[in-house]
Amino acid sequence: MHKIVQQGSKSLIESRIKRKSLLSKVVTDVSQLIPHFQNGHYVSMGGFAGTGYPKVVPIALADHVEKNGLQGKMKLNLFVGASVGPETEDRWAMLDMIDRRYPHQNGHHIRNGINNGRIRFADQHLSTFASDLLAGYYTIDKPHGSKRTMDIAIIEATEITEDGSIVPGASVGITPEILQMADKIIIEINTSLPSFKGLHDMVKIALPPYSKPYQITRVDDRIGLEAFPVDPEKIIAIVESQLPDNTSVGAPEDDTSAGIANNIVQFLIHEIEQGRLPKNLLPLQSGIGSIANAVIGGLSRGPFDNLSVWTEVIQDTFLDFFDNGKLKFASATSLRFSPPGFNRLFNNWENYKNKIILRNQAISNAAELISRVGCIALNTPCEVDIYGHVNSTNTMGSKMLNGLGGSGEFLRNSRLSIVHTPSTRPTKTDPHGISCIVPFASHIDHTEHDIDIIVTEQGLADIRGLAPYERAKVIIENCAHPNYKPILMEYLESSRQICLKNHMGHEPHQLDKAFKFYTNLSEKGTMKIDKW
């Protein structure tokens, strides 16, 4: 069981609690908190993209369930801004502790639970999740207590200020909202981290008809609070943590990701030359993952200066961007660094801390602000079809990966919407068994109307202003892998001939053949069909 770490006669936690009346809330044995959690409770956690999440109490809950054989008997409804660490939600899923989960997740066991029908999951646009939660949309069927509250919120903080306000750590997510709506609050103060005070800009979200425009026009504008107020009567415990975020080192840049990055860099250079972008571009947004990380690394080595970032998550290669002097400021809701990346951050804290703002995800992902600052969005999907429809969530049309995340608001509202993906992915029997360019996407998260640019290591398709048939030709020609290019072109041309004869040739498809890539993959382990 996790215990408070003492240094001499005074614990580290005392130095982080500036409101001394709250010292009486400090709990050294977290086992006494277990009875506050009951089967069917609605539980919310701070954290976003696997950082800044509570660990001590969720791990203690999992230990309790495992020790006492309560798997499937103590199931909680879990609400987090995005994903948290595998030692928390993924272990909960392994122990059958999750009934419902919203709106984004990550982990082998939780993904299996969702796809096996054991966990009821729904993804949602991250920009609207917090306000929908406050409005009671996710607690309509709550069988006990208020229909507009969470039973318990668990958050990680790095300091409590003199007035009792909470300073989060490496992420904000929906922390401000769950502090407002929780009946009970448990705060884990992570004393292994420096205080992040000054890094955050948090806002209390007003619901319609009282909502107002967010007064932000630049990525470094501040409109909120460095620490978020909380009703001290709701705090049932404060626990010390020294557990790190369970992040990992991303995959190294390879030829594929380098090729994608180079294609994007060359496109942006061309846009500057044509006068469609300023020399310092527009604020960059990047999704998460190894490809996105490599793309940002490529941009950091490109011929661009005085850049800014408006995004959800800042990853390791952003530090390179800061260090070479090309990136001036970044706004996000989460810092998701690898362990070496976090060490680099903390070792150079004074250099980085004034170049970053962390906001509520309702602000970092707000459609209003994405459109106003004019983002260049860069996101990695599962697949793209020949007309520019994008699948970010469900492989084979049915199998959930992680969830929509923030890709929807950025791809719909950015000045330039770019999706980048390898042209193929391997199967067990074929290194190019899955084509990421398909005739008809098996699931559609982002329509053809939201996408401007599609990029693979093969090339780049600029589909702005093109009719569907024109789009399909340039996507196939520029982005498809050579193994699939003739197959896709044959599908397009035969579909067009058939549909034109029937006076339905705007966006030609053959519905009896459109999903043959997937049936062939299921039957033969590859999308390489012999014939249509």
Coordinates of N, CA and C in Angstrom, one line a residue, residues 49-229:
A49 N -4.4 12.1 -22.4 CA -3.4 11.5 -23.3 C -2.3 10.8 -22.5
G50 N -2.7 10.2 -21.3 CA -1.7 9.4 -20.6 C -0.8 10.2 -19.7
T51 N -1.1 11.4 -19.4 CA -0.3 12.2 -18.4 C -1.2 13.0 -17.5
G52 N -0.6 13.4 -16.3 CA -1.3 14.2 -15.4 C -2.5 13.5 -14.7
Y53 N -2.5 12.2 -14.6 CA -3.6 11.5 -14.1 C -3.3 10.9 -12.7
P54 N -4.3 10.7 -11.9 CA -4.1 10.1 -10.6 C -3.7 8.6 -10.7
K55 N -2.9 8.2 -9.7 CA -2.4 6.8 -9.8 C -2.6 6.0 -8.5
V56 N -2.3 6.7 -7.4 CA -2.2 6.0 -6.1 C -3.6 5.4 -5.8
V57 N -4.7 6.2 -5.8 CA -6.0 5.7 -5.5 C -6.5 4.7 -6.5
P58 N -6.4 5.0 -7.8 CA -6.9 3.9 -8.8 C -6.2 2.6 -8.7
I59 N -4.9 2.7 -8.4 CA -4.1 1.4 -8.2 C -4.6 0.7 -6.9
A60 N -4.8 1.4 -5.9 CA -5.3 0.8 -4.6 C -6.7 0.2 -4.8
L61 N -7.5 0.8 -5.6 CA -8.8 0.2 -5.9 C -8.7 -1.1 -6.7
A62 N -7.8 -1.1 -7.7 CA -7.5 -2.3 -8.4 C -7.0 -3.4 -7.5
D63 N -6.0 -3.1 -6.6 CA -5.5 -4.0 -5.7 C -6.6 -4.6 -4.8
H64 N -7.5 -3.8 -4.4 CA -8.6 -4.2 -3.5 C -9.5 -5.2 -4.3
V65 N -9.8 -4.9 -5.5 CA -10.7 -5.8 -6.3 C -10.0 -7.1 -6.5
E66 N -8.8 -7.0 -6.9 CA -8.0 -8.3 -7.2 C -7.9 -9.1 -5.9
K67 N -7.5 -8.5 -4.8 CA -7.3 -9.3 -3.6 C -8.5 -9.9 -3.1
N68 N -9.7 -9.3 -3.3 CA -10.9 -9.7 -2.7 C -11.8 -10.4 -3.7
G69 N -11.3 -10.7 -4.9 CA -12.1 -11.5 -5.9 C -13.4 -10.7 -6.3
L70 N -13.3 -9.4 -6.4 CA -14.5 -8.6 -6.8 C -14.6 -8.3 -8.3
Q71 N -13.8 -9.0 -9.1 CA -13.9 -8.8 -10.5 C -15.3 -9.0 -11.0
G72 N -15.8 -8.0 -11.7 CA -17.2 -8.0 -12.3 C -18.2 -7.7 -11.2
K73 N -17.8 -7.5 -10.0 CA -18.8 -7.2 -8.9 C -18.7 -5.7 -8.4
M74 N -17.6 -5.1 -8.7 CA -17.4 -3.7 -8.4 C -17.1 -3.0 -9.7
K75 N -18.1 -2.6 -10.4 CA -18.0 -2.0 -11.8 C -18.3 -0.5 -11.7
L76 N -17.5 0.3 -12.3 CA -17.6 1.8 -12.2 C -17.8 2.4 -13.6
N77 N -18.5 3.5 -13.6 CA -18.6 4.3 -14.9 C -17.6 5.3 -14.9
L78 N -16.7 5.3 -15.9 CA -15.5 6.1 -15.8 C -15.5 7.2 -16.9
F79 N -15.2 8.4 -16.4 CA -15.2 9.6 -17.3 C -13.9 10.3 -17.2
V80 N -13.2 10.4 -18.3 CA -11.9 11.1 -18.3 C -11.8 12.0 -19.5
G81 N -11.0 13.0 -19.5 CA -10.9 13.9 -20.7 C -10.5 13.1 -21.9
A82 N -9.5 12.3 -21.7 CA -9.1 11.4 -22.8 C -8.6 10.1 -22.2
S83 N -7.4 9.6 -22.5 CA -6.9 8.4 -21.9 C -6.0 8.7 -20.7
V84 N -5.8 7.7 -19.9 CA -4.9 7.7 -18.7 C -4.0 6.5 -18.8
G85 N -3.2 6.3 -17.8 CA -2.1 5.3 -17.9 C -2.6 3.9 -17.8
P86 N -1.9 3.0 -18.4 CA -2.3 1.6 -18.4 C -2.4 0.9 -17.0
E87 N -1.7 1.4 -16.0 CA -1.7 0.9 -14.7 C -3.0 1.3 -14.0
T88 N -3.8 2.2 -14.6 CA -5.1 2.6 -14.0 C -6.2 2.0 -14.8
E89 N -6.6 2.7 -15.9 CA -7.8 2.3 -16.6 C -7.7 0.9 -17.3
D90 N -6.5 0.6 -17.8 CA -6.4 -0.7 -18.5 C -6.3 -1.8 -17.5
R91 N -5.8 -1.6 -16.3 CA -5.8 -2.6 -15.3 C -7.3 -2.8 -14.8
W92 N -8.0 -1.7 -14.6 CA -9.4 -1.7 -14.3 C -10.1 -2.6 -15.3
A93 N -9.9 -2.4 -16.5 CA -10.6 -3.2 -17.6 C -10.2 -4.6 -17.5
M94 N -9.0 -5.0 -17.2 CA -8.5 -6.3 -17.1 C -9.3 -7.0 -15.9
L95 N -9.6 -6.2 -14.9 CA -10.2 -6.8 -13.7 C -11.8 -6.6 -13.8
D96 N -12.3 -6.3 -14.9 CA -13.7 -6.1 -15.2 C -14.3 -5.1 -14.2
M97 N -13.6 -3.9 -14.0 CA -14.1 -2.9 -13.1 C -14.8 -1.8 -13.8
I98 N -14.9 -1.8 -15.2 CA -15.5 -0.7 -15.9 C -16.8 -1.1 -16.6
D99 N -17.8 -0.4 -16.3 CA -19.1 -0.6 -17.0 C -19.2 0.3 -18.2
R100 N -19.2 1.6 -18.0 CA -19.2 2.5 -19.1 C -17.9 3.3 -19.1
R101 N -17.5 3.8 -20.3 CA -16.3 4.6 -20.4 C -16.5 5.6 -21.5
Y102 N -16.1 6.9 -21.2 CA -16.2 8.0 -22.2 C -15.0 8.9 -22.0
P103 N -14.6 9.7 -23.0 CA -15.0 9.6 -24.4 C -13.8 9.0 -25.3
H104 N -12.7 8.6 -24.7 CA -11.5 8.2 -25.4 C -10.7 7.4 -24.5
Q105 N -10.0 6.3 -25.0 CA -9.3 5.4 -24.1 C -8.1 4.8 -24.9
N106 N -7.2 4.2 -24.1 CA -6.1 3.5 -24.7 C -5.6 2.4 -23.9
G107 N -5.4 1.2 -24.5 CA -5.0 0.1 -23.7 C -5.5 -1.2 -24.3
H108 N -4.7 -2.3 -24.2 CA -5.1 -3.6 -24.8 C -6.4 -4.1 -24.1
H109 N -6.4 -4.1 -22.8 CA -7.5 -4.7 -22.1 C -8.8 -3.9 -22.2
I110 N -8.7 -2.6 -22.2 CA -9.9 -1.8 -22.3 C -10.5 -1.9 -23.7
R111 N -9.6 -2.0 -24.7 CA -10.0 -2.1 -26.1 C -10.7 -3.5 -26.3
N112 N -10.1 -4.5 -25.7 CA -10.8 -5.8 -25.8 C -12.1 -5.8 -25.1
G113 N -12.2 -5.2 -23.9 CA -13.5 -5.1 -23.2 C -14.6 -4.4 -24.0
I114 N -14.2 -3.4 -24.8 CA -15.1 -2.7 -25.6 C -15.6 -3.6 -26.8
N115 N -14.6 -4.2 -27.4 CA -14.9 -4.9 -28.7 C -15.6 -6.3 -28.4
N116 N -15.4 -6.7 -27.1 CA -16.1 -8.0 -26.7 C -17.5 -7.7 -26.1
G117 N -17.9 -6.4 -26.0 CA -19.2 -6.1 -25.5 C -19.3 -6.0 -24.0
R118 N -18.2 -6.0 -23.3 CA -18.2 -6.0 -21.9 C -18.2 -4.6 -21.3
I119 N -17.6 -3.7 -22.0 CA -17.5 -2.3 -21.6 C -18.3 -1.4 -22.6
R120 N -19.3 -0.7 -22.0 CA -20.1 0.2 -22.9 C -19.3 1.5 -23.1
F121 N -18.9 1.7 -24.3 CA -18.1 2.9 -24.6 C -18.7 3.7 -25.7
A122 N -18.5 5.0 -25.7 CA -18.9 5.9 -26.8 C -17.9 7.0 -26.9
D123 N -17.3 7.2 -28.1 CA -16.4 8.3 -28.2 C -17.2 9.5 -28.6
Q124 N -16.5 10.7 -28.4 CA -17.2 12.0 -28.5 C -16.1 13.0 -28.9
H125 N -16.5 14.1 -29.6 CA -15.6 15.2 -29.8 C -15.2 15.7 -28.5
L126 N -13.9 15.8 -28.3 CA -13.4 16.2 -27.0 C -13.7 17.7 -26.7
S127 N -14.0 18.5 -27.7 CA -14.3 19.9 -27.4 C -15.6 20.1 -26.7
T128 N -16.6 19.2 -27.0 CA -17.9 19.3 -26.4 C -18.2 18.4 -25.3
F129 N -17.2 17.5 -25.0 CA -17.5 16.5 -24.0 C -17.7 17.1 -22.6
A130 N -16.8 18.1 -22.2 CA -16.9 18.7 -20.9 C -18.3 19.4 -20.7
S131 N -18.7 20.2 -21.7 CA -20.0 20.9 -21.6 C -21.1 19.9 -21.6
D132 N -21.1 18.9 -22.4 CA -22.1 17.8 -22.3 C -22.2 17.1 -21.0
L133 N -21.0 16.9 -20.4 CA -21.0 16.3 -19.1 C -21.6 17.2 -18.0
L134 N -21.2 18.5 -18.1 CA -21.8 19.5 -17.1 C -23.3 19.6 -17.3
A135 N -23.8 19.5 -18.6 CA -25.2 19.6 -18.8 C -26.0 18.4 -18.4
G136 N -25.3 17.3 -18.0 CA -26.0 16.1 -17.5 C -26.3 15.1 -18.6
Y137 N -25.8 15.2 -19.8 CA -26.1 14.3 -20.9 C -25.6 12.9 -20.6
Y138 N -24.5 12.7 -19.8 CA -24.0 11.4 -19.5 C -24.5 10.8 -18.2
T139 N -25.3 11.6 -17.5 CA -25.8 11.1 -16.2 C -27.3 11.0 -16.2
I140 N -27.9 11.0 -17.4 CA -29.4 11.0 -17.5 C -29.9 9.7 -16.8
D141 N -29.2 8.6 -17.0 CA -29.7 7.3 -16.4 C -29.1 7.0 -15.1
K142 N -28.4 7.9 -14.5 CA -27.8 7.6 -13.2 C -28.8 7.2 -12.2
P143 N -28.7 6.0 -11.6 CA -29.8 5.5 -10.8 C -29.8 6.0 -9.3
H144 N -28.8 6.8 -9.0 CA -28.8 7.3 -7.6 C -28.2 8.7 -7.6
G145 N -28.6 9.5 -6.5 CA -28.1 10.8 -6.4 C -28.5 11.8 -7.4
S146 N -27.8 12.9 -7.5 CA -28.2 13.9 -8.5 C -27.9 13.5 -9.9
K147 N -28.7 13.9 -10.9 CA -28.5 13.5 -12.3 C -27.5 14.4 -12.9
R148 N -26.9 15.4 -12.2 CA -26.0 16.3 -12.8 C -24.6 16.3 -12.1
T149 N -24.3 15.2 -11.4 CA -23.1 15.2 -10.7 C -22.3 13.8 -10.9
M150 N -21.0 13.9 -10.6 CA -20.2 12.7 -10.5 C -20.2 12.3 -9.0
D151 N -20.2 11.0 -8.7 CA -20.1 10.6 -7.3 C -18.7 10.9 -6.7
I152 N -17.7 10.6 -7.5 CA -16.3 10.9 -7.0 C -15.4 11.4 -8.1
A153 N -14.6 12.4 -7.9 CA -13.6 12.8 -8.8 C -12.2 12.6 -8.2
I154 N -11.3 12.0 -8.9 CA -9.9 11.8 -8.5 C -9.0 12.6 -9.4
I155 N -8.2 13.5 -8.9 CA -7.3 14.3 -9.8 C -5.9 14.3 -9.2
E156 N -5.0 14.5 -10.1 CA -3.6 14.8 -9.7 C -3.3 16.3 -9.7
A157 N -2.7 16.7 -8.7 CA -2.3 18.2 -8.6 C -0.8 18.2 -8.3
T158 N -0.2 19.4 -8.4 CA 1.1 19.7 -8.0 C 1.2 20.7 -6.9
E159 N 0.1 21.4 -6.6 CA 0.1 22.3 -5.5 C -1.4 22.7 -5.2
I160 N -1.6 23.1 -4.0 CA -2.9 23.7 -3.6 C -2.5 25.1 -3.0
T161 N -3.1 26.1 -3.6 CA -2.8 27.5 -3.3 C -3.4 27.9 -1.9
E162 N -3.0 29.2 -1.5 CA -3.4 29.7 -0.3 C -5.0 29.8 -0.2
D163 N -5.6 30.0 -1.3 CA -7.1 30.1 -1.3 C -7.8 28.8 -1.6
G164 N -6.9 27.7 -1.6 CA -7.5 26.4 -1.8 C -7.7 25.9 -3.2
S165 N -7.2 26.7 -4.2 CA -7.3 26.4 -5.6 C -6.3 25.3 -6.0
I166 N -6.6 24.6 -7.0 CA -5.9 23.4 -7.5 C -5.0 23.8 -8.6
V167 N -3.7 23.4 -8.5 CA -2.7 23.5 -9.6 C -2.5 22.1 -10.2
P168 N -3.0 21.8 -11.4 CA -2.8 20.5 -11.9 C -1.3 20.3 -12.3
G169 N -1.0 19.2 -12.9 CA 0.3 18.8 -13.4 C 0.4 18.9 -14.9
A170 N 0.8 17.8 -15.5 CA 1.1 17.8 -16.9 C -0.1 17.8 -17.9
S171 N -1.3 17.9 -17.4 CA -2.4 18.0 -18.2 C -3.6 18.7 -17.5
V172 N -4.5 19.2 -18.3 CA -5.7 19.8 -17.7 C -6.9 18.9 -18.1
G173 N -7.2 18.7 -19.4 CA -8.3 17.9 -19.8 C -9.6 18.5 -19.3
I174 N -10.4 17.7 -18.5 CA -11.7 18.1 -18.0 C -11.6 18.4 -16.5
T175 N -10.4 18.5 -15.9 CA -10.2 18.7 -14.5 C -11.1 19.9 -14.0
P176 N -11.1 21.1 -14.6 CA -12.0 22.1 -14.1 C -13.5 21.7 -14.0
E177 N -13.9 21.0 -15.0 CA -15.4 20.6 -15.0 C -15.7 19.6 -13.9
I178 N -14.8 18.6 -13.8 CA -15.1 17.5 -12.8 C -15.0 18.1 -11.4
L179 N -14.1 19.1 -11.2 CA -14.1 19.7 -9.8 C -15.4 20.4 -9.5
Q180 N -16.0 20.9 -10.5 CA -17.3 21.6 -10.3 C -18.4 20.6 -10.0
M181 N -18.4 19.4 -10.7 CA -19.6 18.6 -10.6 C -19.5 17.4 -9.7
A182 N -18.4 17.1 -9.1 CA -18.2 16.0 -8.2 C -18.8 16.2 -6.9
D183 N -19.5 15.2 -6.3 CA -20.0 15.2 -4.9 C -18.8 15.1 -3.9
K184 N -17.8 14.2 -4.3 CA -16.6 14.0 -3.4 C -15.4 14.2 -4.3
I185 N -14.3 14.7 -3.7 CA -13.1 14.9 -4.5 C -11.9 14.3 -3.7
I186 N -11.1 13.6 -4.4 CA -9.8 13.1 -3.8 C -8.7 13.7 -4.7
I187 N -7.8 14.3 -4.0 CA -6.7 15.0 -4.6 C -5.4 14.3 -4.4
E188 N -4.7 13.8 -5.4 CA -3.3 13.3 -5.3 C -2.3 14.4 -5.6
I189 N -1.5 14.7 -4.7 CA -0.5 15.7 -4.9 C 0.8 15.0 -5.2
N190 N 1.3 15.2 -6.4 CA 2.5 14.5 -6.9 C 3.7 15.3 -6.6
T191 N 4.4 14.9 -5.5 CA 5.6 15.7 -5.0 C 6.9 15.3 -5.7
S192 N 6.8 14.3 -6.7 CA 8.0 14.0 -7.5 C 8.1 15.0 -8.6
L193 N 7.1 15.8 -8.8 CA 7.1 16.8 -9.9 C 7.3 18.2 -9.3
P194 N 7.8 19.1 -10.1 CA 7.8 20.5 -9.6 C 6.4 21.1 -9.6
S195 N 6.1 22.1 -8.9 CA 4.8 22.8 -9.0 C 4.7 23.3 -10.4
F196 N 3.6 23.1 -11.1 CA 3.3 23.6 -12.4 C 2.6 25.0 -12.4
K197 N 2.6 25.6 -11.2 CA 1.9 26.9 -11.1 C 2.4 27.9 -12.1
G198 N 1.5 28.5 -12.8 CA 1.9 29.5 -13.9 C 1.8 28.9 -15.3
L199 N 1.7 27.6 -15.4 CA 1.7 27.0 -16.7 C 0.3 26.9 -17.3
H200 N -0.7 26.9 -16.4 CA -2.1 26.7 -16.8 C -2.9 27.9 -17.0
D201 N -3.9 27.8 -17.9 CA -4.9 28.9 -18.1 C -6.3 28.2 -18.2
M202 N -6.9 28.2 -17.0 CA -8.2 27.4 -16.9 C -9.4 28.3 -16.8
V203 N -10.5 27.8 -17.4 CA -11.7 28.6 -17.5 C -12.9 27.9 -17.0
K204 N -13.8 28.5 -16.3 CA -15.1 27.9 -15.9 C -16.0 28.1 -17.1
I205 N -16.4 26.9 -17.7 CA -17.2 26.9 -18.9 C -18.7 27.2 -18.5
A206 N -19.3 28.2 -19.3 CA -20.7 28.5 -19.1 C -21.5 27.8 -20.2
L207 N -22.6 27.3 -19.8 CA -23.5 26.6 -20.7 C -24.5 27.6 -21.3
P208 N -24.9 27.3 -22.5 CA -26.0 28.1 -23.1 C -27.2 28.2 -22.2
P209 N -27.9 29.3 -22.1 CA -27.7 30.5 -22.9 C -26.7 31.6 -22.4
Y210 N -25.9 31.2 -21.5 CA -25.0 32.1 -20.8 C -23.5 32.1 -21.4
S211 N -23.3 31.2 -22.4 CA -21.9 31.1 -22.9 C -21.6 32.4 -23.7
K212 N -20.3 32.7 -23.7 CA -19.8 33.9 -24.4 C -18.6 33.6 -25.2
P213 N -18.2 34.4 -26.2 CA -17.0 34.2 -27.0 C -15.8 34.1 -26.1
Y214 N -14.8 33.2 -26.4 CA -13.6 33.2 -25.8 C -12.7 34.2 -26.3
Q215 N -12.2 35.1 -25.5 CA -11.4 36.3 -25.9 C -9.9 35.9 -26.2
I216 N -9.7 35.0 -27.2 CA -8.4 34.6 -27.6 C -8.2 34.8 -29.1
T217 N -7.2 35.5 -29.5 CA -6.8 35.7 -30.9 C -5.4 35.3 -31.2
R218 N -4.6 35.0 -30.2 CA -3.2 34.5 -30.4 C -3.0 33.3 -29.4
V219 N -2.1 32.5 -29.8 CA -1.9 31.3 -29.0 C -1.4 31.5 -27.6
D220 N -0.8 32.7 -27.4 CA -0.3 33.0 -26.0 C -1.2 33.9 -25.2
D221 N -2.4 34.1 -25.7 CA -3.4 34.9 -24.9 C -3.8 34.1 -23.7
R222 N -4.0 34.8 -22.6 CA -4.6 34.2 -21.4 C -5.9 34.8 -21.0
I223 N -6.9 33.9 -20.7 CA -8.2 34.4 -20.3 C -8.7 33.8 -19.0
G224 N -7.9 32.9 -18.4 CA -8.4 32.2 -17.2 C -7.5 32.3 -16.0
L225 N -7.5 31.2 -15.3 CA -6.9 31.1 -14.0 C -5.7 30.1 -14.0
E226 N -4.6 30.5 -13.2 CA -3.5 29.6 -13.0 C -3.8 28.4 -12.1
A227 N -4.8 28.5 -11.3 CA -5.2 27.5 -10.4 C -6.7 27.5 -10.3
F228 N -7.4 26.3 -10.2 CA -8.8 26.3 -10.3 C -9.5 26.1 -8.9
P229 N -10.5 27.0 -8.6 CA -11.1 26.9 -7.3 C -11.9 25.6 -7.1

